[in-house]
mmCIF file of C-alpha atoms in Angstrom:
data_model
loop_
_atom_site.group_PDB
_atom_site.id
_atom_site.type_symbol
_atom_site.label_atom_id
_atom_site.label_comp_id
_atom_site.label_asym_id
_atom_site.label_seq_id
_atom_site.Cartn_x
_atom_site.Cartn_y
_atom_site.Cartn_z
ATOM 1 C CA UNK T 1 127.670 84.814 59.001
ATOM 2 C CA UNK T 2 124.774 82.237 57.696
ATOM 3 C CA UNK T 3 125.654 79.729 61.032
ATOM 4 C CA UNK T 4 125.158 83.002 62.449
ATOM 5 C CA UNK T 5 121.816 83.833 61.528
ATOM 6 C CA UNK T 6 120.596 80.055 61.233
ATOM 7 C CA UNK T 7 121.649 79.807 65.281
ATOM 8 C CA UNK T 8 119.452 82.705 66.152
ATOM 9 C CA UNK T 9 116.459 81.466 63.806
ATOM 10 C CA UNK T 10 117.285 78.005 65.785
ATOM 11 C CA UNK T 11 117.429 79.388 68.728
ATOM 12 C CA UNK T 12 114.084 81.801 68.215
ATOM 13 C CA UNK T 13 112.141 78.535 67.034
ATOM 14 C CA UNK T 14 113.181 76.345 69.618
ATOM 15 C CA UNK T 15 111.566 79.238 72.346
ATOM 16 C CA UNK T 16 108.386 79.995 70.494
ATOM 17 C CA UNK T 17 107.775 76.271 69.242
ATOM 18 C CA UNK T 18 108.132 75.229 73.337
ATOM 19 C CA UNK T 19 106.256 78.144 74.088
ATOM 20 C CA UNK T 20 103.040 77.216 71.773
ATOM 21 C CA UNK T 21 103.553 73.288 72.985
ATOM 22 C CA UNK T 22 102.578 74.439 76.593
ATOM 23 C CA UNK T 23 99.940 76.600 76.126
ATOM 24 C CA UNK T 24 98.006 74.259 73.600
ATOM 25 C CA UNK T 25 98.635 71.113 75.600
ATOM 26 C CA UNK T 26 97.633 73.149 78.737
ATOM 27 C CA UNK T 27 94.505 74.622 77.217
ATOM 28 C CA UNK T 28 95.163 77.798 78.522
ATOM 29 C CA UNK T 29 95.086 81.150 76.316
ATOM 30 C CA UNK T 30 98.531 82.944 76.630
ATOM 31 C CA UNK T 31 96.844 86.327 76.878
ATOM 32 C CA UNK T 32 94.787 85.416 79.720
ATOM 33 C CA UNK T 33 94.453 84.848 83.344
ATOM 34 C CA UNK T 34 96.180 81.736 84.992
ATOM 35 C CA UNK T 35 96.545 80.389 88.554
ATOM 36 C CA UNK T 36 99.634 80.845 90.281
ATOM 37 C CA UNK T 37 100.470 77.127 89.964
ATOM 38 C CA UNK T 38 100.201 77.728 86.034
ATOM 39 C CA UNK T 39 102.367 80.852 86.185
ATOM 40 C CA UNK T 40 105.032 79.183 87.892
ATOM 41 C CA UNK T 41 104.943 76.307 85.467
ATOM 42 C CA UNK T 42 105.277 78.405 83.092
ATOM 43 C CA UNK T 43 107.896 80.682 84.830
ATOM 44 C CA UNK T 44 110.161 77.528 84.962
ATOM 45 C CA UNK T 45 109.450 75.917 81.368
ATOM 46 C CA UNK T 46 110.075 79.072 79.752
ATOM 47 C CA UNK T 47 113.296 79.786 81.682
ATOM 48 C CA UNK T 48 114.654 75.832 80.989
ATOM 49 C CA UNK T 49 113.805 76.325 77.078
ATOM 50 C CA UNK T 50 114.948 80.146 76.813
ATOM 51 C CA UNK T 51 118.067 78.948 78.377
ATOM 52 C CA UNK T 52 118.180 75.996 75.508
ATOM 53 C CA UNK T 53 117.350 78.730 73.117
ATOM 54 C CA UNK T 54 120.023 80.569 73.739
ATOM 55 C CA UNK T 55 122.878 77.690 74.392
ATOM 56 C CA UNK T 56 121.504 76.567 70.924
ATOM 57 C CA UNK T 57 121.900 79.954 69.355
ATOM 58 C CA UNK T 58 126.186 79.610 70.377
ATOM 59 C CA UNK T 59 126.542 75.877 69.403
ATOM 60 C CA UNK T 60 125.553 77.029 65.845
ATOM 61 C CA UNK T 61 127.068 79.854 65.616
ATOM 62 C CA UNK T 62 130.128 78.950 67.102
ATOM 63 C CA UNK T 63 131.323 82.069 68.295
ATOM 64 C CA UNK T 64 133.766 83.408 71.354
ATOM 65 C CA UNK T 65 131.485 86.456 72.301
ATOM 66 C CA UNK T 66 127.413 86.521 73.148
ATOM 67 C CA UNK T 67 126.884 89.251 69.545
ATOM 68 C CA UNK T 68 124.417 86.418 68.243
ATOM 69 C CA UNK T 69 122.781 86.065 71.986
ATOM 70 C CA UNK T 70 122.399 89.758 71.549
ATOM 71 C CA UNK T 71 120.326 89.398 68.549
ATOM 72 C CA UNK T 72 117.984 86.481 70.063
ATOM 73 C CA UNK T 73 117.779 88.730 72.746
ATOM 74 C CA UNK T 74 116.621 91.758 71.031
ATOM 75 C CA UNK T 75 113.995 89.688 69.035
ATOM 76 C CA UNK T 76 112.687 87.513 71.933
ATOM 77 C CA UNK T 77 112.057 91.181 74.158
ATOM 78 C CA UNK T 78 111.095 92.974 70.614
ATOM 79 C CA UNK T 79 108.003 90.064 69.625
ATOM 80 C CA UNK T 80 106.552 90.305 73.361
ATOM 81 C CA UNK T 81 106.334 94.073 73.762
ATOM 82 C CA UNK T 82 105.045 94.502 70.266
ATOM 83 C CA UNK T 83 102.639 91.846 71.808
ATOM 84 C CA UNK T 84 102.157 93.757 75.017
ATOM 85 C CA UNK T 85 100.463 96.939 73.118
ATOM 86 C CA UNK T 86 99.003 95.070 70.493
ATOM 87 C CA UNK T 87 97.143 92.199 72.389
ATOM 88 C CA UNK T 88 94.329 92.974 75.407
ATOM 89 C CA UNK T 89 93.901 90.942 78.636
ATOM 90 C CA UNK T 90 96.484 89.336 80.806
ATOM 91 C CA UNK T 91 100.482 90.688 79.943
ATOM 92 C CA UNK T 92 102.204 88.250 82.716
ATOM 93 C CA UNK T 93 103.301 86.097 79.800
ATOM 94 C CA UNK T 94 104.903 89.186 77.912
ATOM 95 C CA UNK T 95 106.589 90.203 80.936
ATOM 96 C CA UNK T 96 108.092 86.943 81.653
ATOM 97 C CA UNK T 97 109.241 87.231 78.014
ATOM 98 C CA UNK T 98 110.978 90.525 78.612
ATOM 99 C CA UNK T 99 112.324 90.737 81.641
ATOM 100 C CA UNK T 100 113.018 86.524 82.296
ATOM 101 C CA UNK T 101 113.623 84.676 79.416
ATOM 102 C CA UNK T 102 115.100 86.819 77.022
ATOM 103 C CA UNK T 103 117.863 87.424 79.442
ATOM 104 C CA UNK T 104 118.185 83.864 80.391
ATOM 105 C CA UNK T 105 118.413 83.359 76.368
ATOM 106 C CA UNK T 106 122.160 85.321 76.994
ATOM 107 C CA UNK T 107 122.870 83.243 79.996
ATOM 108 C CA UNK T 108 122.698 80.199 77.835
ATOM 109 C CA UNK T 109 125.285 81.819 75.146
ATOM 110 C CA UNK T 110 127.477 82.657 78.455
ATOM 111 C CA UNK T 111 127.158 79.278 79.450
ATOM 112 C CA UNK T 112 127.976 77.287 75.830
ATOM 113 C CA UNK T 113 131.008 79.939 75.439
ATOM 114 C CA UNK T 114 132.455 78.974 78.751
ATOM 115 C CA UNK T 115 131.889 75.249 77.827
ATOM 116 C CA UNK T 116 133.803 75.717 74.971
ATOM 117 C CA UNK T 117 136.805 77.868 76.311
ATOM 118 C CA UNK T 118 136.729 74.902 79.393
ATOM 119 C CA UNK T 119 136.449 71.937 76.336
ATOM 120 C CA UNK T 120 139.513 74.178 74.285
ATOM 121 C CA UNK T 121 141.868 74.171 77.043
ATOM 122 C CA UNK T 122 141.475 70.607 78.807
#
């Protein structure tokens, strides 16, 4: 249960700490308008890193279903809605949140549990 929870905080931190590293060394505010070029950037960082986040959140929890993905999941969707009514301007990063990288986070579990079945049986 605690590699459990410690793979979803790991694999929470690892999405928001990338996630604050590109929009301070970018200089542009999360909540507000970008270029295209910028939202694609951002489209493909945030899908590398929520795929990380979420190959992470299996490798320490070491289990043989996506439960713990699950629970990333939830939290990663949860943090950007409650962000989408509470914050004004732009919402394309919220929504890239929701409906992108918090599935991709599962995708990554998928991935590190099929890596593992693959390792288990060579």
């Amino acid at each position: 249960m605690i590699k459990q929870i410690l793979g979803v905080i790991a694999g929470y931190a690892i999405f928001v700490i990338s996630s604050v590293l590109l929009f301070r060394l970018s200089g542009v505010k999360p909540h507000s308008e970008a270029s295209i070029a910028f939202m694609f950037l951002t489209f493909v960082y945030g899908t590398v890193f929520s795929f990380l986040s979420g190959l992470v959140t299996q490798s320490i929890a070491k289990t043989k279903n996506l439960k713990v993905n699950y629970i990333l999941f939830v939290i990663m969707a949860g943090f950007a809605t409650f962000s989408l009514f509470k914050s004004g301007g732009s919402s394309w990063t919220q929504l890239l949140a929701i409906f992108i990288f918090a599935p991709i986070s599962i995708l990554g579990g998928f991935f590190s549990i099929k890596k593992a079945k693959n390792h288990n049986v060579s």
